[in-house]
Amino acid sequence: MNSRHNKSYFYLVLTTILSFYACNIFASAAETTPEIFIFDDRESQGNACARVVIEKIKENQIQGKRTVLGFATGSTPIFFYNAFIRMVKEDSIDLSTTITFNLDEYVGLPPNHSESYAYFMEEHLFCELAYPHYPLGFRREHIFLPQGMAKRYADLSTDEQQALKIQFGCTHVEDSLTSEEENWILQFRADQYESLIDTLGPIDIQILGIGTNGHIGFGEPGSSFTGTTMVVNLTENTRRDNARFFDNNIDFVPYQAITMGIGTILKAKSIILMANGANKAAIIAQTLSSPISEQLPATALRQHSSVSFFLDQYSAENLSLCEQ
Ligand code: PGA
């Protein structure tokens, strides 16, 4: 080897060593251990979660700060919402400055569809705690959910109609949008949602469920840990799991959703992941013990400094089998 080769060999070895150490420093600095709380049943789990959220709202109020909450849907958080409603009313908590962002929404379901997440939130929370039903309640203008319906021109806001016109350079005469226009508008909304979270956030507490494939929000396996709000294709596994809400017929389950990205979720100041039922035991154990990987999105939570797992005893039943 001549001296030029010697030199480049030296630099190659040096950069390999440096990048090896850099990777390890980042990997070890980034890895954290979530706090784990195990409850006898879903009721005590929901009560505990509601108490944490209410304490945060009170603490922020004392400091003259508003609270920003990240909400989830699905069967998991229902007991949390029940407890939250009860405790808010018992303590006359003022929610008038509290801002809420939901994780996700199906594409193609209007807000009045009984399985849309807008409908879920109305049914399980806002019908009880939004103003004027509850005078100290959430103000409508502080409630944000991704909007997944963009089939017709009439589904778009005036700003969106304008943006569509600028993008596609035409005046819309057809009522229905082409699939290209629909996709563009959904991504436009996703970007706006992310900006809104950045402007009004950070989210103080983000509530999460978990899918049996390890998804959080609708961040399916393979999602980038730095991903922002986006339109995603739902996996067959997720559509099969959710068919129980659609007359047990997978054909009725939408194929796409608009969801916060894993990166969006990780921007929250603190995160509570809730899980219950024996069907979540395997994924909870894997989330806590498998290598951190984009193939198992919930492992991203092990790179966040303030994450708690609120588990019922059934979803926690495999934990003694895994090293923590
Ligand atoms: P589930 O869904 O609460 O209905 O089990 C959780 C999820 O898919 O995130």
XYZ file of C-alpha atoms and ligand atoms in Angstrom:
333
model
C 0.000 0.000 0.000
C 1.492 3.400 -0.955
C 1.279 6.375 1.364
C -1.829 7.829 -0.349
C -3.588 4.515 0.141
C -2.288 4.350 3.678
C -3.795 7.745 4.377
C -7.231 6.909 2.963
C -7.164 3.581 4.798
C -6.410 5.468 8.011
C -9.341 7.870 7.418
C -11.652 4.994 6.593
C -10.773 3.209 9.838
C -11.069 6.450 11.808
C -14.512 7.321 10.419
C -15.725 3.743 10.964
C -14.605 3.867 14.608
C -16.119 7.330 15.133
C -19.443 6.386 13.579
C -19.525 3.184 15.636
C -19.117 5.211 18.839
C -21.536 7.901 17.665
C -24.194 5.238 16.967
C -23.683 3.666 20.346
C -23.702 6.968 22.181
C -26.981 7.900 20.453
C -28.475 4.457 20.978
C -27.662 4.345 24.670
C -28.465 8.037 25.303
C -31.762 7.659 23.502
C -33.001 4.548 25.265
C -35.198 5.133 28.316
C -37.307 2.882 30.506
C -41.042 3.602 30.562
C -42.742 3.627 33.946
C -45.152 0.736 34.222
C -48.358 0.756 36.268
C -50.506 -2.356 36.448
C -54.164 -2.212 37.486
C -56.655 -4.875 38.495
C -59.231 -3.725 36.004
C -60.051 -1.193 33.312
C -61.985 0.953 35.747
C -59.053 1.592 38.089
C -56.793 2.031 35.047
C -59.178 4.667 33.609
C -59.487 6.423 36.992
C -55.716 6.633 37.414
C -55.218 8.002 33.925
C -57.966 10.604 34.383
C -56.411 11.687 37.683
C -53.036 12.304 36.013
C -54.638 14.390 33.254
C -56.717 16.418 35.700
C -53.696 17.074 37.915
C -51.830 18.401 34.873
C -54.721 20.720 33.964
C -54.860 22.030 37.561
C -51.078 22.447 37.752
C -51.035 24.396 34.492
C -53.938 26.557 35.658
C -52.089 27.494 38.847
C -49.163 28.574 36.655
C -51.505 30.511 34.346
C -50.864 28.117 31.460
C -53.328 26.370 29.188
C -53.175 22.593 28.735
C -52.843 20.784 25.419
C -54.072 17.195 25.390
C -53.624 14.453 22.811
C -56.557 12.067 22.680
C -56.952 8.540 21.364
C -59.947 6.502 20.260
C -60.740 2.776 20.242
C -62.050 0.510 22.975
C -59.035 1.089 25.269
C -59.579 4.676 26.480
C -63.343 4.448 27.072
C -63.009 3.979 30.846
C -60.554 6.864 30.926
C -63.120 9.148 29.255
C -65.855 7.989 31.652
C -63.653 8.751 34.647
C -62.456 12.036 33.180
C -66.035 13.258 32.659
C -66.999 12.294 36.202
C -63.952 13.897 37.845
C -64.126 17.089 35.769
C -67.733 17.587 36.866
C -67.082 16.661 40.512
C -64.204 19.163 40.735
C -65.790 21.779 38.417
C -62.625 21.791 36.310
C -62.401 24.667 33.850
C -61.608 23.312 30.379
C -62.319 26.513 28.520
C -58.685 27.070 27.569
C -57.750 23.407 27.139
C -56.830 22.409 23.603
C -57.277 18.887 22.268
C -55.729 17.093 19.316
C -56.831 13.639 18.255
C -54.364 11.110 16.957
C -56.100 9.953 13.819
C -59.173 9.563 11.656
C -60.279 7.171 8.924
C -60.174 8.414 5.352
C -63.557 8.446 3.654
C -65.872 8.403 6.684
C -67.888 11.567 7.292
C -67.866 12.901 10.875
C -71.455 11.735 11.385
C -70.578 8.113 10.496
C -70.964 6.059 13.677
C -67.443 4.591 13.291
C -65.629 7.818 12.500
C -63.361 8.991 15.273
C -65.059 12.391 15.244
C -68.285 10.578 16.159
C -66.485 8.503 18.808
C -65.128 11.618 20.510
C -68.529 13.256 20.429
C -70.176 10.188 21.906
C -67.576 9.418 24.592
C -66.370 12.857 25.619
C -67.472 16.044 23.938
C -71.228 15.518 24.213
C -70.699 15.715 27.991
C -67.815 18.111 28.336
C -68.014 20.597 25.484
C -69.500 24.062 25.972
C -72.417 24.881 26.349
C -73.556 21.472 27.653
C -70.895 21.827 30.352
C -70.523 25.600 30.832
C -66.839 25.338 31.813
C -66.283 22.900 28.984
C -64.037 22.563 25.948
C -64.627 25.321 23.420
C -65.397 23.903 19.972
C -62.703 26.050 18.420
C -60.112 24.351 20.662
C -60.999 20.811 19.534
C -58.944 19.422 16.646
C -59.227 16.128 14.787
C -57.710 15.183 11.447
C -60.348 15.450 8.702
C -60.500 12.354 6.512
C -63.430 13.194 4.271
C -62.512 14.779 0.946
C -64.650 13.023 -1.624
C -66.636 16.036 -2.779
C -65.811 19.661 -3.352
C -68.398 20.488 -0.699
C -66.338 18.508 1.855
C -63.595 21.129 1.629
C -63.250 24.348 3.601
C -62.991 27.612 1.675
C -59.201 27.657 2.259
C -58.911 24.112 0.941
C -60.980 24.922 -2.136
C -58.654 27.848 -2.763
C -55.528 25.728 -2.255
C -56.913 23.078 -4.617
C -57.573 25.721 -7.216
C -54.016 27.049 -6.941
C -52.531 23.545 -7.086
C -54.584 22.227 -9.985
C -55.097 25.563 -11.691
C -58.758 25.138 -12.482
C -62.174 26.130 -11.262
C -63.921 23.080 -9.960
C -67.132 22.365 -11.779
C -67.447 18.666 -10.868
C -68.720 18.040 -7.361
C -66.657 14.907 -6.826
C -62.873 15.117 -6.500
C -60.530 12.969 -8.581
C -58.443 10.559 -6.511
C -55.381 12.699 -7.280
C -57.154 15.773 -5.883
C -58.421 13.845 -2.867
C -54.931 12.566 -2.032
C -53.462 16.022 -2.433
C -56.054 17.613 -0.133
C -55.597 14.920 2.519
C -51.838 15.496 2.574
C -52.433 19.269 2.603
C -54.628 18.777 5.678
C -52.033 16.517 7.291
C -49.358 19.192 6.878
C -51.684 21.846 8.288
C -52.517 19.610 11.265
C -48.834 19.150 12.034
C -48.255 22.912 11.833
C -51.170 23.512 14.174
C -49.715 21.078 16.718
C -46.391 22.883 16.435
C -48.064 26.271 16.858
C -50.425 25.437 19.730
C -48.407 22.642 21.317
C -46.414 20.992 22.574
C -48.981 18.491 23.730
C -48.714 18.166 27.525
C -50.044 14.610 27.737
C -50.644 12.310 24.790
C -52.913 9.324 25.460
C -52.230 6.274 23.298
C -53.667 2.829 22.736
C -51.661 0.157 20.946
C -52.559 -2.133 18.066
C -51.835 -5.870 18.210
C -49.162 -5.197 15.561
C -47.570 -2.487 17.705
C -49.001 0.512 15.902
C -49.512 3.745 17.811
C -52.001 6.156 16.302
C -52.215 4.559 12.884
C -48.419 4.518 12.603
C -48.185 1.004 11.201
C -45.064 -1.228 11.223
C -42.380 0.324 9.037
C -43.375 3.909 9.925
C -40.452 6.283 10.319
C -39.800 7.405 13.882
C -39.460 10.944 12.559
C -42.692 10.879 10.549
C -45.148 13.765 10.839
C -48.933 13.750 10.306
C -49.660 11.860 7.102
C -52.040 9.699 5.116
C -51.335 6.005 5.626
C -52.534 2.697 4.236
C -53.918 0.494 6.989
C -52.454 -2.983 7.251
C -54.633 -6.060 6.791
C -53.963 -6.848 10.478
C -55.365 -3.491 11.626
C -58.370 -3.721 9.309
C -59.090 -7.224 10.589
C -58.777 -6.073 14.245
C -61.110 -3.140 13.596
C -63.701 -5.138 11.658
C -65.405 -5.735 15.022
C -66.598 -2.130 14.860
C -67.895 -2.588 11.297
C -70.392 -5.469 11.660
C -67.436 -7.887 11.724
C -67.016 -7.256 8.021
C -63.483 -6.273 6.972
C -64.849 -4.992 3.650
C -66.483 -2.094 5.479
C -63.237 -1.020 7.178
C -61.558 1.926 5.404
C -58.230 1.267 3.696
C -56.593 4.514 4.707
C -56.331 6.893 7.629
C -54.828 10.262 8.385
C -52.671 10.020 11.475
C -50.099 11.824 13.567
C -46.702 10.375 12.711
C -44.494 8.671 15.268
C -42.363 11.819 15.236
C -45.436 13.915 16.027
C -46.291 11.654 18.968
C -42.726 11.833 20.293
C -42.952 15.646 20.403
C -45.481 15.409 23.280
C -44.054 16.373 26.677
C -45.373 13.180 28.239
C -47.140 10.087 26.963
C -49.445 7.556 28.584
C -49.873 4.323 26.682
C -52.922 2.365 27.818
C -53.531 -1.289 27.048
C -55.961 -3.835 28.309
C -56.996 -7.374 27.590
C -55.029 -10.592 27.077
C -54.906 -9.958 23.318
C -52.451 -7.102 24.027
C -50.165 -9.126 26.345
C -47.795 -10.305 23.607
C -47.355 -6.907 21.975
C -46.848 -5.160 25.319
C -44.085 -7.592 26.249
C -42.462 -7.178 22.820
C -42.731 -3.392 22.994
C -40.811 -3.380 26.246
C -38.217 -6.008 25.442
C -37.640 -6.290 21.671
C -34.939 -4.222 19.982
C -36.137 -0.711 19.150
C -37.247 -0.915 15.544
C -39.515 0.833 13.076
C -41.013 -2.605 12.448
C -42.517 -2.327 15.932
C -43.617 1.328 16.114
C -44.423 1.380 19.847
C -40.752 0.690 20.655
C -40.177 4.339 19.622
C -41.621 5.221 23.027
C -38.437 3.867 24.599
C -36.667 6.870 23.087
C -38.886 9.360 24.926
C -37.994 10.657 28.377
C -41.494 10.651 29.893
C -43.615 7.632 29.021
C -45.891 5.631 31.301
C -47.588 2.360 30.460
C -50.971 1.999 32.177
C -51.823 -1.687 31.838
C -54.574 -3.846 33.154
C -53.438 -7.137 34.664
C -54.313 -9.085 31.504
C -52.267 -7.006 29.081
C -49.389 -7.156 31.599
C -49.480 -10.922 32.021
C -46.409 -11.619 29.833
C -44.229 -9.033 31.482
C -42.562 -11.371 33.941
C -41.302 -13.238 30.858
C -39.426 -10.256 29.527
C -36.388 -8.498 30.884
C -36.957 -4.870 31.829
P -58.300 -0.623 20.685
O -57.333 -0.048 19.566
O -58.264 0.329 21.813
O -59.651 -0.671 20.042
O -57.782 -1.979 21.063
C -56.110 0.457 19.950
C -55.312 0.825 18.732
O -55.491 0.208 17.673
O -54.500 1.754 18.825
